XYZ file of C-alpha atoms in Angstrom:
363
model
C -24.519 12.362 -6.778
C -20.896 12.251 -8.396
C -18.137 10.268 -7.521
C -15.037 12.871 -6.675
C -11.215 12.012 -6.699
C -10.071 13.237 -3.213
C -7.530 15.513 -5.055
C -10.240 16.928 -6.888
C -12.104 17.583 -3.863
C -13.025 21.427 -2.355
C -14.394 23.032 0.603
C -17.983 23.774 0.155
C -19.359 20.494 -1.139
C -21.695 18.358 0.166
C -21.448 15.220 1.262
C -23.379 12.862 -0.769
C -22.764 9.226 0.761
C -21.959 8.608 4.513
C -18.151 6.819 4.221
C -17.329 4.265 6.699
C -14.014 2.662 7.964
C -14.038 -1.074 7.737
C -14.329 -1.298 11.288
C -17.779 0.468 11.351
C -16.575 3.985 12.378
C -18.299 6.838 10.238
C -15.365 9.187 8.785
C -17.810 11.484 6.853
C -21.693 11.358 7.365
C -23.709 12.329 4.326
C -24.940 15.736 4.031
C -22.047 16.976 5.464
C -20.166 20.361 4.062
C -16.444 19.848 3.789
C -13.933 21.846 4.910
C -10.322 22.116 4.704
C -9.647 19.911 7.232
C -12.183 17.389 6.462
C -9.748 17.073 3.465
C -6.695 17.147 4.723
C -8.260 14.213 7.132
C -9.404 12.172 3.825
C -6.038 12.407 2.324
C -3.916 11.234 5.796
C -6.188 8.159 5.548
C -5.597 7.487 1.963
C -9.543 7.792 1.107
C -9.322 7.905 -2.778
C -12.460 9.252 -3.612
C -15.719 10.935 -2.378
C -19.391 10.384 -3.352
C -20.533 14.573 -3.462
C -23.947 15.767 -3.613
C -24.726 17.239 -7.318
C -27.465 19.534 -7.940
C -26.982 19.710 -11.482
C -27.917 16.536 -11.903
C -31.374 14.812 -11.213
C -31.365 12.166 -8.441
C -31.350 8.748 -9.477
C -31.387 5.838 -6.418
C -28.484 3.312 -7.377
C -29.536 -0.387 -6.236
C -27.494 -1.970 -3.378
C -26.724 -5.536 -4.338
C -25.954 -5.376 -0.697
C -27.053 -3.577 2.086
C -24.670 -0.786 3.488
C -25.121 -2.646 7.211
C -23.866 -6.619 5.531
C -21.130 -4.935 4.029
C -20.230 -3.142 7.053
C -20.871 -6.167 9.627
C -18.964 -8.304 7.139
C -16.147 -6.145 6.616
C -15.811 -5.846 10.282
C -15.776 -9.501 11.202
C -13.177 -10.652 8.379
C -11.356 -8.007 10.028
C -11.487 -9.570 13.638
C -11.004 -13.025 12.397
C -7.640 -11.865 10.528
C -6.418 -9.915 13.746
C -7.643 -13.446 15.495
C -5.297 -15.414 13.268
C -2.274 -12.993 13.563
C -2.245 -13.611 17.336
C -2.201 -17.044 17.016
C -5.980 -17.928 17.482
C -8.612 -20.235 15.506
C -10.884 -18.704 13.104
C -13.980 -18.018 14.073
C -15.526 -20.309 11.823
C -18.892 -20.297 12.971
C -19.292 -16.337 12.725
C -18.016 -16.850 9.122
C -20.160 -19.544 8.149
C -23.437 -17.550 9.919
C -22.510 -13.870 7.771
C -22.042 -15.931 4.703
C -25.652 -17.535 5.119
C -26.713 -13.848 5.642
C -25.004 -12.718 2.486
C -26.396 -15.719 0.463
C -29.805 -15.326 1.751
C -30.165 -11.464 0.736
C -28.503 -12.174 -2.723
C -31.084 -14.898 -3.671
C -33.921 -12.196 -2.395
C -32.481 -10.031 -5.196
C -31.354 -12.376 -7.845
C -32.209 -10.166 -10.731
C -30.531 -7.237 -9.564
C -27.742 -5.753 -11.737
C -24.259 -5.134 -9.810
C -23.559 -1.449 -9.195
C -20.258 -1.823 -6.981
C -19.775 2.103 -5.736
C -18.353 1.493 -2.383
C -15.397 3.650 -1.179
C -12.591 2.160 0.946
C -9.396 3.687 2.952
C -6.500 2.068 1.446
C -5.308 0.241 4.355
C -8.958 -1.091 4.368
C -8.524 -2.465 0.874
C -8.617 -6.294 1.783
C -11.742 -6.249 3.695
C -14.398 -4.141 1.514
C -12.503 -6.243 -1.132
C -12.932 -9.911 -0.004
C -16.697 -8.780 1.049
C -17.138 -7.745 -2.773
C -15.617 -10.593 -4.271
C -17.948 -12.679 -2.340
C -21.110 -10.897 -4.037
C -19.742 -11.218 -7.240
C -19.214 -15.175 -6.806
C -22.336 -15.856 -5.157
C -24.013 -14.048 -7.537
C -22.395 -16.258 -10.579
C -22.995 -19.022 -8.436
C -26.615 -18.152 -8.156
C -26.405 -17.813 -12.171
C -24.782 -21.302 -12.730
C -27.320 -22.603 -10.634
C -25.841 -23.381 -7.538
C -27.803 -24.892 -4.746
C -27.776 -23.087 -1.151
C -24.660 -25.403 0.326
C -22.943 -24.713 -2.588
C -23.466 -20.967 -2.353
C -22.387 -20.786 1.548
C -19.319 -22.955 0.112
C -18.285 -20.469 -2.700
C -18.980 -17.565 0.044
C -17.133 -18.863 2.812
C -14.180 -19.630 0.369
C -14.462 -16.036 -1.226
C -14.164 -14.391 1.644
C -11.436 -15.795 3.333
C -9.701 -16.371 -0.566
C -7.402 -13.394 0.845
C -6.283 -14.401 4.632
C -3.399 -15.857 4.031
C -2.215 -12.304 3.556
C -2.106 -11.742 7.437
C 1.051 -13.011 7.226
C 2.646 -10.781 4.635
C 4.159 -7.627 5.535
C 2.312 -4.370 5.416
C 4.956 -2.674 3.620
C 4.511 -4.799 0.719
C 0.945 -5.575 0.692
C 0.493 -1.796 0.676
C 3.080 -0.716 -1.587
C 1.904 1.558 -4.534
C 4.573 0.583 -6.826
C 5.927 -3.044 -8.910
C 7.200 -5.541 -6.429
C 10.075 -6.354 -6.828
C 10.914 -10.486 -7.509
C 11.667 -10.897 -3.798
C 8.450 -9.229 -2.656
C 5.917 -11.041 -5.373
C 7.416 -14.424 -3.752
C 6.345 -13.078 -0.411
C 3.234 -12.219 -1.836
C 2.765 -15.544 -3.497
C 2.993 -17.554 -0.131
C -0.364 -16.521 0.826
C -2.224 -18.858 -0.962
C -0.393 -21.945 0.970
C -1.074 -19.997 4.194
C -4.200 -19.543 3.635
C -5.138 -22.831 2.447
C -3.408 -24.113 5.689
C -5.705 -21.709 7.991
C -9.024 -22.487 6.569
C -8.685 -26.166 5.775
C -7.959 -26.543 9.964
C -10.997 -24.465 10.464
C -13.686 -26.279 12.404
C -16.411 -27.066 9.927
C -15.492 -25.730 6.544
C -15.540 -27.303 3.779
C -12.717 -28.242 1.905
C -14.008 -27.233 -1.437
C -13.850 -23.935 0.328
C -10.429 -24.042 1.475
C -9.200 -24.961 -2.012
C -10.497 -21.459 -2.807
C -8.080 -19.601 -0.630
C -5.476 -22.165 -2.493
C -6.301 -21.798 -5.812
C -7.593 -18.616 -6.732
C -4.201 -17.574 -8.386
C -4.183 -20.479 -10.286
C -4.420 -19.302 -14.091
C -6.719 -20.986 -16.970
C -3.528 -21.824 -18.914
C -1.664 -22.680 -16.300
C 0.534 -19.809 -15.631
C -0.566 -18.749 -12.385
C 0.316 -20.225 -8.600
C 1.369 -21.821 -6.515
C 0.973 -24.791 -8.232
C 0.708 -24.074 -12.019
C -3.096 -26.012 -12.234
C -4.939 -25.440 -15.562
C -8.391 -26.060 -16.887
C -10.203 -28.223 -15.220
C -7.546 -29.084 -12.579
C -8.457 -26.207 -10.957
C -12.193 -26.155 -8.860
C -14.846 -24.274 -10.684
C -15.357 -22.222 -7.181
C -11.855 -20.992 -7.495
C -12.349 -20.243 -11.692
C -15.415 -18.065 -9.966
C -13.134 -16.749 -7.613
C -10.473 -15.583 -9.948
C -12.782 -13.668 -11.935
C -14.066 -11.833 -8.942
C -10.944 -10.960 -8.234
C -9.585 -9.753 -11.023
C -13.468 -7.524 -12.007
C -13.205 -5.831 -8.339
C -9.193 -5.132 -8.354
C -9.516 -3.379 -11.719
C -12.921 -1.160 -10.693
C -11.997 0.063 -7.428
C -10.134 3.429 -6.580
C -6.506 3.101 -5.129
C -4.630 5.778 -4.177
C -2.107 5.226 -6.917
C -4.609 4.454 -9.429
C -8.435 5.508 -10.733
C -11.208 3.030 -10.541
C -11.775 1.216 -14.568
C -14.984 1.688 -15.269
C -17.320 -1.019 -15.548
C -17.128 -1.350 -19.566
C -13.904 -0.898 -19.909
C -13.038 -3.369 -16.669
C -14.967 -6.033 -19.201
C -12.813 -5.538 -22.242
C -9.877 -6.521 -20.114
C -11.305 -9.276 -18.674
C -12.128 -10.252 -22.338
C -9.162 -10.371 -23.139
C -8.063 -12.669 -20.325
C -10.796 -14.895 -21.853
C -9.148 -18.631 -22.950
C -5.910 -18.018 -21.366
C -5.936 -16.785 -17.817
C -9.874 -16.958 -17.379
C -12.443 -19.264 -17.952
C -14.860 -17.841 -20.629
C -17.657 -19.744 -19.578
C -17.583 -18.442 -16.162
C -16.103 -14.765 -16.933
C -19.700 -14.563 -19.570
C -21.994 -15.575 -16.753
C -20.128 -12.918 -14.490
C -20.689 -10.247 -17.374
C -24.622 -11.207 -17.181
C -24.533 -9.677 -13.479
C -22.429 -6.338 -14.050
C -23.971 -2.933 -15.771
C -21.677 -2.349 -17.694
C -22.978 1.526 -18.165
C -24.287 1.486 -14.045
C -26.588 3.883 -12.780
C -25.673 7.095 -12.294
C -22.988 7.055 -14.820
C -23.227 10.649 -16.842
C -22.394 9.334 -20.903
C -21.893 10.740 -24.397
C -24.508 10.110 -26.670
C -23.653 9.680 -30.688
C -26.090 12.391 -31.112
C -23.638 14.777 -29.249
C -26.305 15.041 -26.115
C -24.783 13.997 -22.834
C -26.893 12.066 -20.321
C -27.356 10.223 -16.998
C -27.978 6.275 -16.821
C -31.353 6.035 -14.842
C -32.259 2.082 -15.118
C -30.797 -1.101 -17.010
C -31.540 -3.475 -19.054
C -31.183 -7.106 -17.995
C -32.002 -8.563 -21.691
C -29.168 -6.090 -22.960
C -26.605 -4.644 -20.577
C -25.013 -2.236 -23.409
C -27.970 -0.420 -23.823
C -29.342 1.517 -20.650
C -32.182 3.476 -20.357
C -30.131 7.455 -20.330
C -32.067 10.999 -19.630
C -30.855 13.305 -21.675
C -29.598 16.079 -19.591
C -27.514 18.618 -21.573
C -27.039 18.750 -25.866
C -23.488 19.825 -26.900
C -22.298 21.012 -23.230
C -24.962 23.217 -22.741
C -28.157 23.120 -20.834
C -30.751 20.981 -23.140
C -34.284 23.223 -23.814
C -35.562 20.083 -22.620
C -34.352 20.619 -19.158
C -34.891 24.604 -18.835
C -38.649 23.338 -19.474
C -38.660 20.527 -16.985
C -39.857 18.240 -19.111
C -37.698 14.991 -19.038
C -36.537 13.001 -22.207
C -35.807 9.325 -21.501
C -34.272 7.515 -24.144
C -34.258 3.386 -24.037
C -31.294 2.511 -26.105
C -32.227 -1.233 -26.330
C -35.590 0.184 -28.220
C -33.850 3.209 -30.241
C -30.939 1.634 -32.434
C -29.973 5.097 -34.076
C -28.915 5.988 -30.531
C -25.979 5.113 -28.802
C -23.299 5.509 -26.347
C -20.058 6.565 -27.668
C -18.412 7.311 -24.195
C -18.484 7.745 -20.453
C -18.252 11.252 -19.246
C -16.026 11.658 -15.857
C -15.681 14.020 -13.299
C -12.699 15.584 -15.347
C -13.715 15.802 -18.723
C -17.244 16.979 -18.006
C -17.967 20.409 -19.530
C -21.825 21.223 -17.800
Protein backbone atom coordinates (compact mmCIF):
# COMPACT_ATOMS: atom_id res chain seq x y z
CA UNK A 1 0.00 0.00 0.00
CA UNK A 2 1.30 3.54 -1.23
CA UNK A 3 0.05 6.74 -0.50
CA UNK A 4 -0.83 8.51 -4.13
CA UNK A 5 -1.19 12.35 -4.81
CA UNK A 6 -4.65 12.57 -6.53
CA UNK A 7 -2.84 14.23 -9.53
CA UNK A 8 -0.69 11.40 -9.71
CA UNK A 9 -3.49 9.12 -9.72
CA UNK A 10 -4.61 6.65 -12.98
CA UNK A 11 -7.31 4.47 -14.05
CA UNK A 12 -6.51 0.94 -13.33
CA UNK A 13 -5.37 1.06 -9.72
CA UNK A 14 -6.65 -0.42 -6.91
CA UNK A 15 -8.01 0.89 -4.16
CA UNK A 16 -6.02 0.22 -1.15
CA UNK A 17 -7.88 2.01 1.90
CA UNK A 18 -11.72 2.59 1.99
CA UNK A 19 -11.89 6.80 2.19
CA UNK A 20 -14.62 8.26 4.12
CA UNK A 21 -16.27 11.78 4.26
CA UNK A 22 -16.34 13.20 7.73
CA UNK A 23 -19.86 12.65 7.89
CA UNK A 24 -19.51 8.80 7.60
CA UNK A 25 -20.34 8.46 3.85
CA UNK A 26 -17.85 6.02 1.97
CA UNK A 27 -16.46 7.98 -1.26
CA UNK A 28 -14.16 5.06 -2.35
CA UNK A 29 -14.36 1.49 -0.76
CA UNK A 30 -11.10 -0.42 -0.75
CA UNK A 31 -10.44 -2.81 -3.40
CA UNK A 32 -12.00 -0.77 -5.72
CA UNK A 33 -10.49 -0.18 -9.51
CA UNK A 34 -10.56 3.46 -10.46
CA UNK A 35 -11.72 4.89 -13.32
CA UNK A 36 -11.79 8.13 -14.95
CA UNK A 37 -14.53 9.32 -13.29
CA UNK A 38 -13.76 8.03 -9.95
CA UNK A 39 -11.00 10.70 -10.47
CA UNK A 40 -12.49 13.35 -11.77
CA UNK A 41 -14.99 12.77 -8.57
CA UNK A 42 -11.78 12.84 -6.10
CA UNK A 43 -10.54 16.01 -7.56
CA UNK A 44 -14.26 18.03 -7.44
CA UNK A 45 -14.07 17.14 -3.72
CA UNK A 46 -10.61 18.32 -3.18
CA UNK A 47 -9.41 14.67 -1.90
CA UNK A 48 -5.56 15.24 -1.92
CA UNK A 49 -4.37 11.93 -1.92
CA UNK A 50 -5.20 8.16 -2.27
CA UNK A 51 -3.98 5.10 -0.30
CA UNK A 52 -3.44 2.47 -3.72
CA UNK A 53 -2.92 -1.10 -3.49
CA UNK A 54 0.94 -1.99 -4.39
CA UNK A 55 1.96 -5.31 -5.42
CA UNK A 56 5.46 -4.56 -5.62
CA UNK A 57 5.70 -4.17 -2.32
CA UNK A 58 5.16 -6.76 0.57
CA UNK A 59 2.19 -6.04 2.89
CA UNK A 60 2.95 -4.62 6.08
CA UNK A 61 -0.32 -3.87 8.65
CA UNK A 62 0.20 -0.14 9.90
CA UNK A 63 -1.14 0.18 13.66
CA UNK A 64 -4.28 2.35 14.21
CA UNK A 65 -3.67 4.52 17.24
CA UNK A 66 -7.34 4.78 16.64
CA UNK A 67 -9.87 2.79 15.29
CA UNK A 68 -11.23 3.77 11.74
CA UNK A 69 -15.04 3.67 13.47
CA UNK A 70 -13.79 6.51 16.72
CA UNK A 71 -12.39 8.54 14.18
CA UNK A 72 -15.32 8.37 12.05
CA UNK A 73 -18.07 8.66 14.98
CA UNK A 74 -15.92 11.49 16.31
CA UNK A 75 -15.46 13.31 13.26
CA UNK A 76 -19.11 13.12 12.70
CA UNK A 77 -20.31 14.44 16.02
CA UNK A 78 -17.81 17.57 16.19
CA UNK A 79 -19.39 18.06 12.98
CA UNK A 80 -23.09 18.15 14.32
CA UNK A 81 -22.17 20.04 17.37
CA UNK A 82 -20.49 22.89 15.08
CA UNK A 83 -23.63 22.93 12.68
CA UNK A 84 -25.55 22.96 16.33
CA UNK A 85 -23.69 26.10 17.34
CA UNK A 86 -24.03 27.93 13.93
CA UNK A 87 -27.83 27.79 14.32
CA UNK A 88 -27.79 29.17 17.49
CA UNK A 89 -28.02 25.98 19.74
CA UNK A 90 -26.02 24.65 22.96
CA UNK A 91 -23.33 22.23 22.53
CA UNK A 92 -23.99 19.02 23.05
CA UNK A 93 -21.81 18.71 25.85
CA UNK A 94 -22.68 15.49 27.09
CA UNK A 95 -22.08 13.65 23.61
CA UNK A 96 -18.65 15.39 23.74
CA UNK A 97 -17.72 14.55 27.09
CA UNK A 98 -19.06 10.59 26.44
CA UNK A 99 -16.70 10.27 22.79
CA UNK A 100 -13.86 11.81 24.63
CA UNK A 101 -14.11 9.06 27.49
CA UNK A 102 -14.25 6.63 24.48
CA UNK A 103 -11.16 8.10 22.91
CA UNK A 104 -9.28 8.18 26.30
CA UNK A 105 -10.25 4.76 27.20
CA UNK A 106 -8.90 3.07 23.82
CA UNK A 107 -5.66 5.23 23.98
CA UNK A 108 -4.72 3.99 27.52
CA UNK A 109 -5.54 0.23 26.07
CA UNK A 110 -2.71 1.02 23.64
CA UNK A 111 -0.35 3.23 25.48
CA UNK A 112 2.76 1.91 23.90
CA UNK A 113 1.70 2.21 20.50
CA UNK A 114 3.75 4.44 18.15
CA UNK A 115 1.60 7.21 16.15
CA UNK A 116 1.22 6.38 12.46
CA UNK A 117 -1.27 9.33 11.44
CA UNK A 118 -2.24 8.15 7.58
CA UNK A 119 -5.73 9.33 7.45
CA UNK A 120 -7.00 11.10 4.27
CA UNK A 121 -9.45 14.02 4.47
CA UNK A 122 -11.59 16.17 1.75
CA UNK A 123 -10.45 19.60 2.19
CA UNK A 124 -13.59 21.08 3.29
CA UNK A 125 -13.41 18.23 5.92
CA UNK A 126 -10.08 19.52 7.17
CA UNK A 127 -11.28 20.80 10.70
CA UNK A 128 -12.92 17.71 11.78
CA UNK A 129 -10.37 14.69 10.95
CA UNK A 130 -8.07 17.51 12.27
CA UNK A 131 -9.44 18.39 15.77
CA UNK A 132 -10.09 14.39 16.14
CA UNK A 133 -6.18 14.00 15.51
CA UNK A 134 -5.04 16.64 17.61
CA UNK A 135 -6.93 15.08 20.36
CA UNK A 136 -4.85 11.68 20.01
CA UNK A 137 -1.80 13.40 19.91
CA UNK A 138 -2.59 15.34 23.33
CA UNK A 139 -4.03 12.55 25.10
CA UNK A 140 -1.39 10.58 24.18
CA UNK A 141 1.33 13.23 25.72
CA UNK A 142 -0.97 13.50 28.41
CA UNK A 143 -0.89 9.81 28.99
CA UNK A 144 3.11 10.30 28.77
CA UNK A 145 3.26 13.18 31.38
CA UNK A 146 1.28 11.12 33.47
CA UNK A 147 -1.98 12.44 33.48
CA UNK A 148 -4.72 10.92 35.51
CA UNK A 149 -8.14 9.88 33.69
CA UNK A 150 -10.05 13.47 34.56
CA UNK A 151 -7.24 15.09 33.38
CA UNK A 152 -7.13 13.16 30.12
CA UNK A 153 -11.08 13.67 29.37
CA UNK A 154 -10.08 17.47 30.25
CA UNK A 155 -7.17 17.77 27.68
CA UNK A 156 -9.61 15.74 25.16
CA UNK A 157 -12.61 17.64 25.52
CA UNK A 158 -10.49 20.90 25.19
CA UNK A 159 -8.59 19.44 22.06
CA UNK A 160 -11.34 18.79 20.31
CA UNK A 161 -13.35 21.65 20.48
CA UNK A 162 -9.66 23.88 20.50
CA UNK A 163 -11.01 24.71 16.81
CA UNK A 164 -14.95 25.72 17.15
CA UNK A 165 -14.70 28.99 17.40
CA UNK A 166 -14.04 28.78 13.69
CA UNK A 167 -17.86 28.25 12.97
CA UNK A 168 -18.01 31.66 12.93
CA UNK A 169 -15.39 32.55 10.37
CA UNK A 170 -16.15 32.65 6.84
CA UNK A 171 -15.63 29.73 4.55
CA UNK A 172 -13.92 31.70 2.05
CA UNK A 173 -11.17 32.41 4.30
CA UNK A 174 -10.92 29.43 6.39
CA UNK A 175 -10.56 27.58 3.08
CA UNK A 176 -8.44 29.78 1.19
CA UNK A 177 -5.24 28.15 -0.33
CA UNK A 178 -3.25 31.22 -0.37
CA UNK A 179 -1.58 34.06 2.54
CA UNK A 180 -4.35 35.91 4.25
CA UNK A 181 -4.25 38.91 3.90
CA UNK A 182 -3.97 41.32 7.42
CA UNK A 183 -7.75 41.78 7.35
CA UNK A 184 -8.49 38.06 7.00
CA UNK A 185 -5.73 36.71 9.77
CA UNK A 186 -7.73 39.20 12.24
CA UNK A 187 -10.86 37.36 11.27
CA UNK A 188 -9.12 34.32 11.74
CA UNK A 189 -7.70 35.33 15.05
CA UNK A 190 -11.22 35.95 16.68
CA UNK A 191 -11.81 32.37 16.98
CA UNK A 192 -10.07 31.73 19.93
CA UNK A 193 -12.39 34.39 21.98
CA UNK A 194 -15.38 32.68 20.31
CA UNK A 195 -14.53 29.69 21.12
CA UNK A 196 -13.54 30.21 24.57
CA UNK A 197 -17.00 31.94 24.94
CA UNK A 198 -18.91 28.67 23.52
CA UNK A 199 -17.29 26.07 25.58
CA UNK A 200 -16.82 27.86 28.87
CA UNK A 201 -21.07 28.23 28.76
CA UNK A 202 -21.16 24.60 28.00
CA UNK A 203 -23.01 22.61 30.62
CA UNK A 204 -20.39 20.66 32.50
CA UNK A 205 -17.00 21.36 31.06
CA UNK A 206 -14.37 22.21 32.65
CA UNK A 207 -12.82 25.35 32.50
CA UNK A 208 -9.31 24.14 32.21
CA UNK A 209 -10.81 22.84 29.04
CA UNK A 210 -12.24 25.91 27.77
CA UNK A 211 -8.95 27.75 28.29
CA UNK A 212 -7.78 25.31 25.59
CA UNK A 213 -9.99 26.60 22.86
CA UNK A 214 -8.55 30.16 24.29
CA UNK A 215 -5.16 29.62 24.41
CA UNK A 216 -3.89 27.32 22.02
CA UNK A 217 -2.43 30.21 19.82
CA UNK A 218 -0.78 31.53 22.57
CA UNK A 219 3.11 31.27 21.74
CA UNK A 220 6.03 30.10 24.30
CA UNK A 221 7.63 33.56 23.92
CA UNK A 222 4.82 35.32 23.88
CA UNK A 223 4.20 36.18 20.36
CA UNK A 224 1.15 34.42 19.67
CA UNK A 225 -2.80 35.39 20.53
CA UNK A 226 -5.08 36.75 21.50
CA UNK A 227 -3.58 37.69 24.47
CA UNK A 228 0.26 37.58 24.07
CA UNK A 229 0.63 34.84 27.33
CA UNK A 230 4.13 33.28 27.66
CA UNK A 231 5.68 30.48 29.61
CA UNK A 232 4.00 29.47 32.24
CA UNK A 233 1.09 31.95 31.89
CA UNK A 234 -0.22 29.85 29.52
CA UNK A 235 -2.00 26.18 30.83
CA UNK A 236 0.18 23.22 30.20
CA UNK A 237 -3.09 21.60 28.35
CA UNK A 238 -2.97 24.38 25.88
CA UNK A 239 1.30 24.09 25.56
CA UNK A 240 0.01 20.26 24.66
CA UNK A 241 -2.41 21.61 22.47
CA UNK A 242 -0.21 23.86 20.47
CA UNK A 243 2.10 21.22 19.68
CA UNK A 244 -0.62 19.03 18.36
CA UNK A 245 -1.51 21.49 16.32
CA UNK A 246 1.25 22.57 14.80
CA UNK A 247 2.72 18.26 14.28
CA UNK A 248 -0.82 17.47 12.47
CA UNK A 249 -1.07 20.90 10.28
CA UNK A 250 2.44 20.29 8.93
CA UNK A 251 1.87 16.21 8.15
CA UNK A 252 -1.35 16.25 6.53
CA UNK A 253 -2.08 16.59 2.67
CA UNK A 254 -3.84 19.90 1.52
CA UNK A 255 -4.72 20.50 -1.72
CA UNK A 256 -2.25 23.32 -2.06
CA UNK A 257 0.39 21.58 -0.28
CA UNK A 258 2.08 17.80 0.28
CA UNK A 259 1.91 16.17 3.62
CA UNK A 260 5.82 16.77 5.68
CA UNK A 261 6.81 13.71 6.52
CA UNK A 262 7.06 12.62 9.92
CA UNK A 263 11.01 13.35 10.33
CA UNK A 264 11.13 16.18 8.68
CA UNK A 265 7.64 17.57 10.49
CA UNK A 266 10.10 17.08 13.79
CA UNK A 267 12.99 19.19 12.63
CA UNK A 268 10.56 22.04 12.32
CA UNK A 269 9.02 21.62 15.35
CA UNK A 270 12.65 21.62 16.72
CA UNK A 271 13.20 24.48 15.72
CA UNK A 272 10.13 26.06 17.29
CA UNK A 273 11.69 24.56 20.46
CA UNK A 274 12.35 27.61 23.32
CA UNK A 275 10.56 30.18 21.44
CA UNK A 276 7.14 29.32 20.16
CA UNK A 277 7.01 25.72 21.82
CA UNK A 278 7.60 24.29 24.96
CA UNK A 279 10.57 21.81 24.69
CA UNK A 280 9.61 19.85 27.48
CA UNK A 281 6.31 19.07 26.11
CA UNK A 282 7.25 19.11 22.18
CA UNK A 283 10.18 16.01 23.49
CA UNK A 284 7.48 13.99 25.19
CA UNK A 285 5.29 14.45 21.93
CA UNK A 286 8.42 13.23 19.81
CA UNK A 287 8.47 9.96 22.20
CA UNK A 288 4.91 9.07 20.60
CA UNK A 289 5.57 9.79 16.74
CA UNK A 290 7.67 7.26 14.26
CA UNK A 291 9.44 9.35 12.92
CA UNK A 292 10.33 6.73 9.87
CA UNK A 293 6.34 5.11 10.24
CA UNK A 294 5.46 1.95 8.87
CA UNK A 295 5.16 1.52 5.53
CA UNK A 296 7.44 4.27 4.64
CA UNK A 297 9.76 2.90 1.50
CA UNK A 298 13.62 4.59 2.57
CA UNK A 299 17.16 4.89 1.23
CA UNK A 300 19.58 2.97 2.91
CA UNK A 301 23.47 4.34 3.15
CA UNK A 302 24.31 1.11 1.61
CA UNK A 303 22.45 2.27 -1.62
CA UNK A 304 19.57 -0.62 -0.96
CA UNK A 305 16.10 0.83 -0.73
CA UNK A 306 13.62 -0.64 1.76
CA UNK A 307 10.21 -0.72 3.50
CA UNK A 308 9.78 0.19 7.37
CA UNK A 309 8.06 -3.03 8.81
CA UNK A 310 8.10 -2.33 12.81
CA UNK A 311 9.61 0.43 15.26
CA UNK A 312 11.51 0.86 17.82
CA UNK A 313 10.14 2.46 20.99
CA UNK A 314 13.76 2.65 22.80
CA UNK A 315 14.99 4.45 19.48
CA UNK A 316 12.53 6.00 17.06
CA UNK A 317 15.40 6.85 14.35
CA UNK A 318 16.20 3.48 13.83
CA UNK A 319 13.31 1.15 12.44
CA UNK A 320 13.41 -2.23 11.72
CA UNK A 321 13.53 -1.86 7.26
CA UNK A 322 13.27 -5.06 4.71
CA UNK A 323 15.39 -4.61 2.20
CA UNK A 324 13.44 -4.73 -0.93
CA UNK A 325 15.44 -3.57 -3.99
CA UNK A 326 19.68 -2.73 -4.11
CA UNK A 327 20.50 0.24 -6.43
CA UNK A 328 16.85 0.49 -8.13
CA UNK A 329 16.76 -2.85 -9.16
CA UNK A 330 15.12 -5.95 -7.92
CA UNK A 331 17.45 -7.27 -4.85
CA UNK A 332 18.58 -11.30 -5.52
CA UNK A 333 17.25 -11.41 -2.19
CA UNK A 334 13.76 -10.87 -3.29
CA UNK A 335 13.80 -12.91 -6.77
CA UNK A 336 14.64 -15.81 -4.13
CA UNK A 337 11.94 -15.02 -1.64
CA UNK A 338 13.97 -15.03 1.02
CA UNK A 339 13.46 -11.82 3.18
CA UNK A 340 16.36 -9.66 4.70
CA UNK A 341 15.30 -7.67 7.78
CA UNK A 342 17.66 -5.29 8.96
CA UNK A 343 17.22 -3.72 12.76
CA UNK A 344 18.97 -0.44 12.51
CA UNK A 345 18.97 0.15 16.33
CA UNK A 346 21.23 -3.28 16.40
CA UNK A 347 23.34 -2.62 13.03
CA UNK A 348 25.16 0.89 13.45
CA UNK A 349 26.99 0.63 9.95
CA UNK A 350 23.45 0.89 8.57
CA UNK A 351 21.42 3.74 8.17
CA UNK A 352 18.80 5.79 6.67
CA UNK A 353 19.93 8.51 4.50
CA UNK A 354 16.41 9.37 3.03
CA UNK A 355 12.73 8.74 2.50
CA UNK A 356 11.79 7.50 -0.87
CA UNK A 357 8.27 9.03 -2.24
CA UNK A 358 5.89 8.18 -4.66
CA UNK A 359 7.81 10.54 -7.17
CA UNK A 360 11.26 9.88 -6.83
CA UNK A 361 10.93 6.12 -6.59
CA UNK A 362 12.78 4.31 -9.41
CA UNK A 363 11.44 0.27 -8.74
Amino acid sequence: MRKVLTEDLEPGMKVAKTLYLSDGRVLLNAGVILKDSYIDRLKKKDIPALFIADESLPEVEIPEVISDQTRLETSKLLRECMNDIELGNELNSRKIKKAVNEMVDELTSKRHVIVHLNDIRAYDDYTFGHSVNVTALSILTGISLGYNKLELRDLGVGSLLHDVGKTFVDDSILLKPGRLTDEEFKEVQKHSKKGYDIVKDAEGISMPSAHIAYQHHEKYNGTGYPRGLKGDEIIEFAQIVTVADVYDAITTDRVYRNAMPAHEALHVLEDMMQAELNPDIAQTLFKNIAIYPIGSLVELNTGEAGLVVDVNKEDLSSPVVRIISSKGDKSDQQEHDKIIEVDLMHNEEVEIKDVITDRTRKF
